[in-house]
Amino acid sequence: MDKRPIGIFDSGVGGITVLKEIKNKMPNENIIYIGDTQNFPYGNKSKEEIIKFSIENVNKLLKKDVKIIVIACGTATSQALGVLKEKFDIPIIGIIEPTVKYIKSKNYQKVGVIATEGTIKNGAWERKLKEKIPNIQVINKACPMLATIAEEGKAKSKEGKKVIKEYMKPFKSEKIDKIILGCTHFPIYEQIIRDEFNFEIELINTGKTVSDELEKQLKKLNLENNDKNIGTIDIYLTKKEKQFYTITQNILKS
Ligand code: DGL
């Protein structure tokens, strides 16, 4: 039994898609969320910067006495997870490994990955997938504008739809029907992406795979909060953003 909160961070509002899945699965857990809006977007920053921001986020969460940390950000997972695990004693979960586990369990042999520019350039998704599933075919597509459009609350605008249409072209022409949402802002576009296809597609939401893994880790490490009350959610932003709470509510309601 451990009532301390779970710490979650992202560059902005995207990680709320992960928070939502965690909350659905483990409603009694307390959560502290940091949105590093001051340094948003992470997707076009250097590895050194992402590591620096991630270390700052972890230090802030540690000051809040969290028991475990979830990096609810594909860019920070791909570029900083290794360094964070070496530097800090606290258990840390990123979004890539739990998702790779899921893909392996399903025996998928061909998947698409959409993510920020930084994540795709870093190649972490393809590397980790091929480590576990050597013959898997991975079709990568960087979608540099999506996180910013979502952060501005314009995901469902004409602009959002136009950009999605462009980014989905390779998957439509190659008939790829399983796509990893490799950036946590992207579940916000789920319906718009589905509408682009005239065949059924599976959009793999990392929030779901991460919350499965988190639940397992909390059990294994004896860190679960068995309190019957609904847990609290505290959100901290490194820079005030007008849109943030409206977008957060929309994500949590959806
Ligand atoms: N939500 C983030 C990710 O999963 C980052 C988006 C950004 O800051 O560029 O990659």
PDB file of C-alpha atoms and ligand atoms in Angstrom:
ATOM      1  CA  MET A   1       0.000   0.000   0.000  1.00  0.00           C
ATOM      2  CA  ASP A   2       1.510   3.320  -1.055  1.00  0.00           C
ATOM      3  CA  LYS A   3      -0.597   6.465  -1.238  1.00  0.00           C
ATOM      4  CA  ARG A   4       2.103   8.615  -2.823  1.00  0.00           C
ATOM      5  CA  PRO A   5       1.202   9.943  -6.268  1.00  0.00           C
ATOM      6  CA  ILE A   6       2.224   8.676  -9.692  1.00  0.00           C
ATOM      7  CA  GLY A   7       4.265  11.342 -11.523  1.00  0.00           C
ATOM      8  CA  ILE A   8       3.583  11.947 -15.203  1.00  0.00           C
ATOM      9  CA  PHE A   9       5.184  14.426 -17.587  1.00  0.00           C
ATOM     10  CA  ASP A  10       4.927  15.578 -21.183  1.00  0.00           C
ATOM     11  CA  SER A  11       5.831  18.723 -23.114  1.00  0.00           C
ATOM     12  CA  GLY A  12       2.198  19.821 -23.020  1.00  0.00           C
ATOM     13  CA  VAL A  13      -1.331  18.495 -23.165  1.00  0.00           C
ATOM     14  CA  GLY A  14      -0.568  15.253 -25.069  1.00  0.00           C
ATOM     15  CA  GLY A  15       0.290  13.282 -21.956  1.00  0.00           C
ATOM     16  CA  ILE A  16      -3.264  13.831 -20.734  1.00  0.00           C
ATOM     17  CA  THR A  17      -4.241  11.058 -23.197  1.00  0.00           C
ATOM     18  CA  VAL A  18      -2.010   8.771 -21.104  1.00  0.00           C
ATOM     19  CA  LEU A  19      -3.281  10.168 -17.803  1.00  0.00           C
ATOM     20  CA  LYS A  20      -6.826   9.392 -18.956  1.00  0.00           C
ATOM     21  CA  GLU A  21      -6.043   5.697 -19.510  1.00  0.00           C
ATOM     22  CA  ILE A  22      -4.209   5.472 -16.186  1.00  0.00           C
ATOM     23  CA  LYS A  23      -7.125   7.079 -14.375  1.00  0.00           C
ATOM     24  CA  ASN A  24      -9.630   4.736 -16.058  1.00  0.00           C
ATOM     25  CA  LYS A  25      -7.661   1.696 -15.015  1.00  0.00           C
ATOM     26  CA  MET A  26      -6.602   2.839 -11.543  1.00  0.00           C
ATOM     27  CA  PRO A  27      -9.106   5.490 -10.396  1.00  0.00           C
ATOM     28  CA  ASN A  28      -7.911   5.461  -6.794  1.00  0.00           C
ATOM     29  CA  GLU A  29      -4.312   6.430  -7.628  1.00  0.00           C
ATOM     30  CA  ASN A  30      -3.249  10.036  -6.992  1.00  0.00           C
ATOM     31  CA  ILE A  31      -1.567  11.730  -9.937  1.00  0.00           C
ATOM     32  CA  ILE A  32       0.793  14.683 -10.359  1.00  0.00           C
ATOM     33  CA  TYR A  33       1.116  15.851 -13.976  1.00  0.00           C
ATOM     34  CA  ILE A  34       3.699  18.250 -15.355  1.00  0.00           C
ATOM     35  CA  GLY A  35       3.094  19.847 -18.749  1.00  0.00           C
ATOM     36  CA  ASP A  36       6.353  21.502 -19.780  1.00  0.00           C
ATOM     37  CA  THR A  37       4.537  24.160 -21.812  1.00  0.00           C
ATOM     38  CA  GLN A  38       7.468  26.564 -21.463  1.00  0.00           C
ATOM     39  CA  ASN A  39       9.615  24.285 -23.635  1.00  0.00           C
ATOM     40  CA  PHE A  40       6.895  22.954 -25.957  1.00  0.00           C
ATOM     41  CA  PRO A  41       7.317  21.546 -28.582  1.00  0.00           C
ATOM     42  CA  TYR A  42       9.894  18.863 -27.817  1.00  0.00           C
ATOM     43  CA  GLY A  43       9.568  17.362 -31.295  1.00  0.00           C
ATOM     44  CA  ASN A  44      11.973  19.773 -33.010  1.00  0.00           C
ATOM     45  CA  LYS A  45      14.540  20.112 -30.202  1.00  0.00           C
ATOM     46  CA  SER A  46      17.987  18.505 -29.900  1.00  0.00           C
ATOM     47  CA  LYS A  47      18.587  15.364 -27.869  1.00  0.00           C
ATOM     48  CA  GLU A  48      20.635  17.396 -25.358  1.00  0.00           C
ATOM     49  CA  GLU A  49      17.733  19.780 -24.785  1.00  0.00           C
ATOM     50  CA  ILE A  50      15.216  16.955 -24.398  1.00  0.00           C
ATOM     51  CA  ILE A  51      17.473  15.287 -21.821  1.00  0.00           C
ATOM     52  CA  LYS A  52      17.855  18.582 -19.935  1.00  0.00           C
ATOM     53  CA  PHE A  53      14.079  19.241 -19.878  1.00  0.00           C
ATOM     54  CA  SER A  54      13.353  15.657 -18.873  1.00  0.00           C
ATOM     55  CA  ILE A  55      15.810  15.790 -15.956  1.00  0.00           C
ATOM     56  CA  GLU A  56      14.166  19.031 -14.794  1.00  0.00           C
ATOM     57  CA  ASN A  57      10.713  17.434 -14.994  1.00  0.00           C
ATOM     58  CA  VAL A  58      11.833  14.392 -13.016  1.00  0.00           C
ATOM     59  CA  ASN A  59      13.438  16.587 -10.351  1.00  0.00           C
ATOM     60  CA  LYS A  60      10.216  18.560  -9.989  1.00  0.00           C
ATOM     61  CA  LEU A  61       8.187  15.367  -9.669  1.00  0.00           C
ATOM     62  CA  LEU A  62      10.605  13.979  -7.074  1.00  0.00           C
ATOM     63  CA  LYS A  63      10.051  17.118  -4.992  1.00  0.00           C
ATOM     64  CA  LYS A  64       6.357  16.169  -4.983  1.00  0.00           C
ATOM     65  CA  ASP A  65       7.294  12.776  -3.530  1.00  0.00           C
ATOM     66  CA  VAL A  66       6.035  10.612  -6.405  1.00  0.00           C
ATOM     67  CA  LYS A  67       6.467   6.810  -6.195  1.00  0.00           C
ATOM     68  CA  ILE A  68       6.945   6.065  -9.905  1.00  0.00           C
ATOM     69  CA  ILE A  69       7.307   8.184 -13.057  1.00  0.00           C
ATOM     70  CA  VAL A  70       5.604   7.806 -16.441  1.00  0.00           C
ATOM     71  CA  ILE A  71       7.139   9.650 -19.380  1.00  0.00           C
ATOM     72  CA  ALA A  72       3.917  10.367 -21.259  1.00  0.00           C
ATOM     73  CA  CYS A  73       5.848  11.658 -24.242  1.00  0.00           C
ATOM     74  CA  GLY A  74       7.240   9.750 -27.224  1.00  0.00           C
ATOM     75  CA  THR A  75       9.964  12.290 -27.905  1.00  0.00           C
ATOM     76  CA  ALA A  76      11.286  12.257 -24.326  1.00  0.00           C
ATOM     77  CA  THR A  77      11.004   8.442 -24.162  1.00  0.00           C
ATOM     78  CA  SER A  78      12.989   7.983 -27.365  1.00  0.00           C
ATOM     79  CA  GLN A  79      15.748  10.426 -26.415  1.00  0.00           C
ATOM     80  CA  ALA A  80      15.963  10.571 -22.635  1.00  0.00           C
ATOM     81  CA  LEU A  81      14.631   7.363 -21.039  1.00  0.00           C
ATOM     82  CA  GLY A  82      18.065   5.661 -20.938  1.00  0.00           C
ATOM     83  CA  VAL A  83      19.733   8.651 -19.255  1.00  0.00           C
ATOM     84  CA  LEU A  84      16.887   9.092 -16.765  1.00  0.00           C
ATOM     85  CA  LYS A  85      16.985   5.413 -15.773  1.00  0.00           C
ATOM     86  CA  GLU A  86      20.717   5.664 -15.135  1.00  0.00           C
ATOM     87  CA  LYS A  87      20.503   8.926 -13.240  1.00  0.00           C
ATOM     88  CA  PHE A  88      17.530   8.304 -10.970  1.00  0.00           C
ATOM     89  CA  ASP A  89      16.665   5.470  -8.586  1.00  0.00           C
ATOM     90  CA  ILE A  90      12.916   5.773  -8.954  1.00  0.00           C
ATOM     91  CA  PRO A  91      11.125   3.368 -11.378  1.00  0.00           C
ATOM     92  CA  ILE A  92      10.477   5.102 -14.733  1.00  0.00           C
ATOM     93  CA  ILE A  93       8.203   3.875 -17.532  1.00  0.00           C
ATOM     94  CA  GLY A  94       8.311   5.229 -21.086  1.00  0.00           C
ATOM     95  CA  ILE A  95       5.737   4.714 -23.829  1.00  0.00           C
ATOM     96  CA  ILE A  96       7.779   2.622 -26.273  1.00  0.00           C
ATOM     97  CA  GLU A  97       8.588  -0.650 -24.497  1.00  0.00           C
ATOM     98  CA  PRO A  98       5.038  -1.421 -23.260  1.00  0.00           C
ATOM     99  CA  THR A  99       3.752  -0.808 -26.798  1.00  0.00           C
ATOM    100  CA  VAL A 100       6.396  -3.051 -28.358  1.00  0.00           C
ATOM    101  CA  LYS A 101       5.352  -5.780 -25.882  1.00  0.00           C
ATOM    102  CA  TYR A 102       1.751  -5.387 -27.038  1.00  0.00           C
ATOM    103  CA  ILE A 103       2.708  -5.602 -30.743  1.00  0.00           C
ATOM    104  CA  LYS A 104       4.749  -8.726 -30.043  1.00  0.00           C
ATOM    105  CA  SER A 105       1.893 -10.325 -28.113  1.00  0.00           C
ATOM    106  CA  LYS A 106      -0.349  -9.772 -31.152  1.00  0.00           C
ATOM    107  CA  ASN A 107       2.259 -11.148 -33.521  1.00  0.00           C
ATOM    108  CA  TYR A 108       1.889  -8.209 -35.907  1.00  0.00           C
ATOM    109  CA  GLN A 109       4.374  -8.279 -38.783  1.00  0.00           C
ATOM    110  CA  LYS A 110       3.730  -4.908 -40.391  1.00  0.00           C
ATOM    111  CA  VAL A 111       2.984  -1.648 -38.568  1.00  0.00           C
ATOM    112  CA  GLY A 112       2.987   2.063 -39.251  1.00  0.00           C
ATOM    113  CA  VAL A 113       4.443   4.558 -36.781  1.00  0.00           C
ATOM    114  CA  ILE A 114       3.524   8.231 -36.675  1.00  0.00           C
ATOM    115  CA  ALA A 115       5.405  10.519 -34.298  1.00  0.00           C
ATOM    116  CA  THR A 116       7.232  13.822 -34.005  1.00  0.00           C
ATOM    117  CA  GLU A 117      10.191  14.641 -36.239  1.00  0.00           C
ATOM    118  CA  GLY A 118      12.645  14.070 -33.357  1.00  0.00           C
ATOM    119  CA  THR A 119      11.242  10.647 -32.490  1.00  0.00           C
ATOM    120  CA  ILE A 120      11.247   9.402 -36.086  1.00  0.00           C
ATOM    121  CA  LYS A 121      14.778  10.727 -36.736  1.00  0.00           C
ATOM    122  CA  ASN A 122      15.975   9.025 -33.574  1.00  0.00           C
ATOM    123  CA  GLY A 123      14.595   5.718 -34.888  1.00  0.00           C
ATOM    124  CA  ALA A 124      13.770   4.376 -31.415  1.00  0.00           C
ATOM    125  CA  TRP A 125      10.415   2.821 -32.394  1.00  0.00           C
ATOM    126  CA  GLU A 126      11.865   0.866 -35.313  1.00  0.00           C
ATOM    127  CA  ARG A 127      14.927  -0.193 -33.308  1.00  0.00           C
ATOM    128  CA  LYS A 128      12.932  -1.420 -30.319  1.00  0.00           C
ATOM    129  CA  LEU A 129      10.361  -3.170 -32.515  1.00  0.00           C
ATOM    130  CA  LYS A 130      13.071  -4.991 -34.496  1.00  0.00           C
ATOM    131  CA  GLU A 131      14.910  -6.005 -31.316  1.00  0.00           C
ATOM    132  CA  LYS A 132      11.830  -7.990 -30.238  1.00  0.00           C
ATOM    133  CA  ILE A 133      10.309  -8.858 -33.628  1.00  0.00           C
ATOM    134  CA  PRO A 134      13.238  -9.135 -36.082  1.00  0.00           C
ATOM    135  CA  ASN A 135      11.127  -9.586 -39.232  1.00  0.00           C
ATOM    136  CA  ILE A 136       8.660  -6.817 -38.584  1.00  0.00           C
ATOM    137  CA  GLN A 137       8.161  -4.256 -41.322  1.00  0.00           C
ATOM    138  CA  VAL A 138       7.920  -0.691 -39.978  1.00  0.00           C
ATOM    139  CA  ILE A 139       6.612   2.225 -42.021  1.00  0.00           C
ATOM    140  CA  ASN A 140       7.602   5.492 -40.315  1.00  0.00           C
ATOM    141  CA  LYS A 141       6.073   8.875 -40.912  1.00  0.00           C
ATOM    142  CA  ALA A 142       7.115  12.041 -39.110  1.00  0.00           C
ATOM    143  CA  CYS A 143       4.121  14.307 -38.506  1.00  0.00           C
ATOM    144  CA  PRO A 144       5.775  17.517 -37.335  1.00  0.00           C
ATOM    145  CA  MET A 145       2.722  19.782 -37.244  1.00  0.00           C
ATOM    146  CA  LEU A 146       0.258  17.621 -35.342  1.00  0.00           C
ATOM    147  CA  ALA A 147       1.388  18.235 -31.756  1.00  0.00           C
ATOM    148  CA  THR A 148       1.372  22.018 -32.223  1.00  0.00           C
ATOM    149  CA  ILE A 149      -2.059  22.081 -33.875  1.00  0.00           C
ATOM    150  CA  ALA A 150      -3.441  19.923 -31.034  1.00  0.00           C
ATOM    151  CA  GLU A 151      -1.765  22.073 -28.383  1.00  0.00           C
ATOM    152  CA  GLU A 152      -3.470  25.127 -29.878  1.00  0.00           C
ATOM    153  CA  GLY A 153      -6.832  23.370 -29.586  1.00  0.00           C
ATOM    154  CA  LYS A 154      -7.244  23.202 -33.371  1.00  0.00           C
ATOM    155  CA  ALA A 155      -7.077  19.437 -33.952  1.00  0.00           C
ATOM    156  CA  LYS A 156     -10.613  19.284 -35.321  1.00  0.00           C
ATOM    157  CA  SER A 157     -10.238  22.361 -37.526  1.00  0.00           C
ATOM    158  CA  LYS A 158      -9.938  22.374 -41.327  1.00  0.00           C
ATOM    159  CA  GLU A 159      -6.197  22.750 -40.899  1.00  0.00           C
ATOM    160  CA  GLY A 160      -6.000  19.656 -38.696  1.00  0.00           C
ATOM    161  CA  LYS A 161      -7.979  17.576 -41.187  1.00  0.00           C
ATOM    162  CA  LYS A 162      -5.911  18.795 -44.144  1.00  0.00           C
ATOM    163  CA  VAL A 163      -2.640  17.913 -42.454  1.00  0.00           C
ATOM    164  CA  ILE A 164      -3.918  14.455 -41.430  1.00  0.00           C
ATOM    165  CA  LYS A 165      -4.964  13.773 -45.045  1.00  0.00           C
ATOM    166  CA  GLU A 166      -1.424  14.493 -46.199  1.00  0.00           C
ATOM    167  CA  TYR A 167       0.285  12.483 -43.442  1.00  0.00           C
ATOM    168  CA  MET A 168      -1.904   9.392 -43.934  1.00  0.00           C
ATOM    169  CA  LYS A 169      -1.106   9.021 -47.668  1.00  0.00           C
ATOM    170  CA  PRO A 170       1.680   6.420 -47.284  1.00  0.00           C
ATOM    171  CA  PHE A 171      -0.482   4.241 -45.050  1.00  0.00           C
ATOM    172  CA  LYS A 172      -3.448   4.396 -47.395  1.00  0.00           C
ATOM    173  CA  SER A 173      -1.425   3.513 -50.471  1.00  0.00           C
ATOM    174  CA  GLU A 174       0.414   0.674 -48.681  1.00  0.00           C
ATOM    175  CA  LYS A 175      -2.819  -0.562 -47.034  1.00  0.00           C
ATOM    176  CA  ILE A 176      -1.301  -0.393 -43.552  1.00  0.00           C
ATOM    177  CA  ASP A 177      -4.068  -1.153 -41.069  1.00  0.00           C
ATOM    178  CA  LYS A 178      -2.133  -0.952 -37.786  1.00  0.00           C
ATOM    179  CA  ILE A 179      -0.643   2.391 -36.848  1.00  0.00           C
ATOM    180  CA  ILE A 180       1.147   3.233 -33.612  1.00  0.00           C
ATOM    181  CA  LEU A 181       0.278   6.702 -32.317  1.00  0.00           C
ATOM    182  CA  GLY A 182       3.908   7.301 -31.340  1.00  0.00           C
ATOM    183  CA  CYS A 183       3.278  10.775 -29.959  1.00  0.00           C
ATOM    184  CA  THR A 184       0.881  11.195 -27.057  1.00  0.00           C
ATOM    185  CA  HIS A 185      -0.812  14.195 -28.682  1.00  0.00           C
ATOM    186  CA  PHE A 186      -2.068  12.018 -31.530  1.00  0.00           C
ATOM    187  CA  PRO A 187      -4.999  10.165 -29.871  1.00  0.00           C
ATOM    188  CA  ILE A 188      -6.712  13.574 -30.049  1.00  0.00           C
ATOM    189  CA  TYR A 189      -6.922  12.963 -33.823  1.00  0.00           C
ATOM    190  CA  GLU A 190      -8.206   9.416 -33.560  1.00  0.00           C
ATOM    191  CA  GLN A 191     -11.558   9.945 -35.271  1.00  0.00           C
ATOM    192  CA  ILE A 192     -10.129  12.253 -37.947  1.00  0.00           C
ATOM    193  CA  ILE A 193      -7.515   9.627 -38.810  1.00  0.00           C
ATOM    194  CA  ARG A 194     -10.137   6.849 -39.002  1.00  0.00           C
ATOM    195  CA  ASP A 195     -12.277   8.979 -41.300  1.00  0.00           C
ATOM    196  CA  GLU A 196      -9.400   9.125 -43.811  1.00  0.00           C
ATOM    197  CA  PHE A 197      -9.459   5.384 -44.435  1.00  0.00           C
ATOM    198  CA  ASN A 198     -11.982   3.311 -46.342  1.00  0.00           C
ATOM    199  CA  PHE A 199     -10.803   0.184 -44.500  1.00  0.00           C
ATOM    200  CA  GLU A 200     -10.766  -0.729 -40.788  1.00  0.00           C
ATOM    201  CA  ILE A 201      -7.612   0.381 -39.004  1.00  0.00           C
ATOM    202  CA  GLU A 202      -6.245  -0.234 -35.529  1.00  0.00           C
ATOM    203  CA  LEU A 203      -4.753   2.884 -33.961  1.00  0.00           C
ATOM    204  CA  ILE A 204      -2.471   1.775 -31.167  1.00  0.00           C
ATOM    205  CA  ASN A 205      -2.840   4.180 -28.248  1.00  0.00           C
ATOM    206  CA  THR A 206       0.263   4.139 -26.073  1.00  0.00           C
ATOM    207  CA  GLY A 207      -1.785   5.331 -23.072  1.00  0.00           C
ATOM    208  CA  LYS A 208      -3.438   1.908 -22.974  1.00  0.00           C
ATOM    209  CA  THR A 209      -0.231  -0.117 -23.211  1.00  0.00           C
ATOM    210  CA  VAL A 210       1.480   2.135 -20.656  1.00  0.00           C
ATOM    211  CA  SER A 211      -1.338   1.867 -18.125  1.00  0.00           C
ATOM    212  CA  ASP A 212      -1.245  -1.960 -18.426  1.00  0.00           C
ATOM    213  CA  GLU A 213       2.486  -1.893 -17.727  1.00  0.00           C
ATOM    214  CA  LEU A 214       2.110   0.632 -14.901  1.00  0.00           C
ATOM    215  CA  GLU A 215      -0.494  -1.529 -13.184  1.00  0.00           C
ATOM    216  CA  LYS A 216       1.844  -4.547 -13.392  1.00  0.00           C
ATOM    217  CA  GLN A 217       4.803  -2.564 -12.047  1.00  0.00           C
ATOM    218  CA  LEU A 218       2.831  -1.095  -9.144  1.00  0.00           C
ATOM    219  CA  LYS A 219       1.730  -4.617  -8.142  1.00  0.00           C
ATOM    220  CA  LYS A 220       5.193  -6.068  -8.552  1.00  0.00           C
ATOM    221  CA  LEU A 221       6.867  -3.314  -6.534  1.00  0.00           C
ATOM    222  CA  ASN A 222       4.127  -3.231  -3.921  1.00  0.00           C
ATOM    223  CA  LEU A 223       3.374   0.412  -4.668  1.00  0.00           C
ATOM    224  CA  GLU A 224      -0.377   0.183  -5.264  1.00  0.00           C
ATOM    225  CA  ASN A 225      -2.728   2.550  -3.528  1.00  0.00           C
ATOM    226  CA  ASN A 226      -5.545   0.355  -2.215  1.00  0.00           C
ATOM    227  CA  ASP A 227      -7.501   3.287  -0.828  1.00  0.00           C
ATOM    228  CA  LYS A 228     -11.185   3.137  -1.824  1.00  0.00           C
ATOM    229  CA  ASN A 229     -11.451   6.889  -2.492  1.00  0.00           C
ATOM    230  CA  ILE A 230     -11.064   8.383  -5.957  1.00  0.00           C
ATOM    231  CA  GLY A 231      -7.538   9.742  -6.306  1.00  0.00           C
ATOM    232  CA  THR A 232      -6.604  13.366  -6.943  1.00  0.00           C
ATOM    233  CA  ILE A 233      -5.165  14.858 -10.141  1.00  0.00           C
ATOM    234  CA  ASP A 234      -2.813  17.836  -9.764  1.00  0.00           C
ATOM    235  CA  ILE A 235      -1.610  19.527 -12.919  1.00  0.00           C
ATOM    236  CA  TYR A 236       1.388  21.863 -13.075  1.00  0.00           C
ATOM    237  CA  LEU A 237       2.405  23.828 -16.156  1.00  0.00           C
ATOM    238  CA  THR A 238       5.798  25.457 -16.612  1.00  0.00           C
ATOM    239  CA  LYS A 239       4.057  28.295 -18.481  1.00  0.00           C
ATOM    240  CA  LYS A 240       0.389  29.289 -18.262  1.00  0.00           C
ATOM    241  CA  GLU A 241      -1.635  28.243 -21.322  1.00  0.00           C
ATOM    242  CA  LYS A 242      -5.212  29.422 -21.758  1.00  0.00           C
ATOM    243  CA  GLN A 243      -6.279  26.433 -23.844  1.00  0.00           C
ATOM    244  CA  PHE A 244      -4.762  23.761 -21.639  1.00  0.00           C
ATOM    245  CA  TYR A 245      -7.643  23.077 -19.275  1.00  0.00           C
ATOM    246  CA  THR A 246     -10.320  23.126 -21.977  1.00  0.00           C
ATOM    247  CA  ILE A 247      -8.336  20.635 -24.068  1.00  0.00           C
ATOM    248  CA  THR A 248      -7.703  18.530 -20.939  1.00  0.00           C
ATOM    249  CA  GLN A 249     -11.407  18.378 -20.177  1.00  0.00           C
ATOM    250  CA  ASN A 250     -12.217  17.436 -23.768  1.00  0.00           C
ATOM    251  CA  ILE A 251      -9.692  14.597 -23.668  1.00  0.00           C
ATOM    252  CA  LEU A 252     -10.951  13.297 -20.332  1.00  0.00           C
ATOM    253  CA  LYS A 253     -14.580  13.415 -21.518  1.00  0.00           C
ATOM    254  CA  SER A 254     -13.955  11.755 -24.896  1.00  0.00           C
TER     255      SER A 254
HETATM  256  N1  DGL B   1       3.568  14.578 -26.785  1.00  0.00           N
HETATM  257  C1  DGL B   1       4.900  14.519 -27.223  1.00  0.00           C
HETATM  258  C2  DGL B   1       5.308  13.205 -27.799  1.00  0.00           C
HETATM  259  O1  DGL B   1       4.707  12.223 -27.421  1.00  0.00           O
HETATM  260  C3  DGL B   1       5.637  15.695 -27.721  1.00  0.00           C
HETATM  261  C4  DGL B   1       5.096  16.608 -28.749  1.00  0.00           C
HETATM  262  C5  DGL B   1       6.033  17.769 -28.854  1.00  0.00           C
HETATM  263  O2  DGL B   1       6.291  18.403 -27.830  1.00  0.00           O
HETATM  264  O3  DGL B   1       6.555  18.021 -29.941  1.00  0.00           O
HETATM  265  O4  DGL B   1       6.201  13.096 -28.567  1.00  0.00           O
END
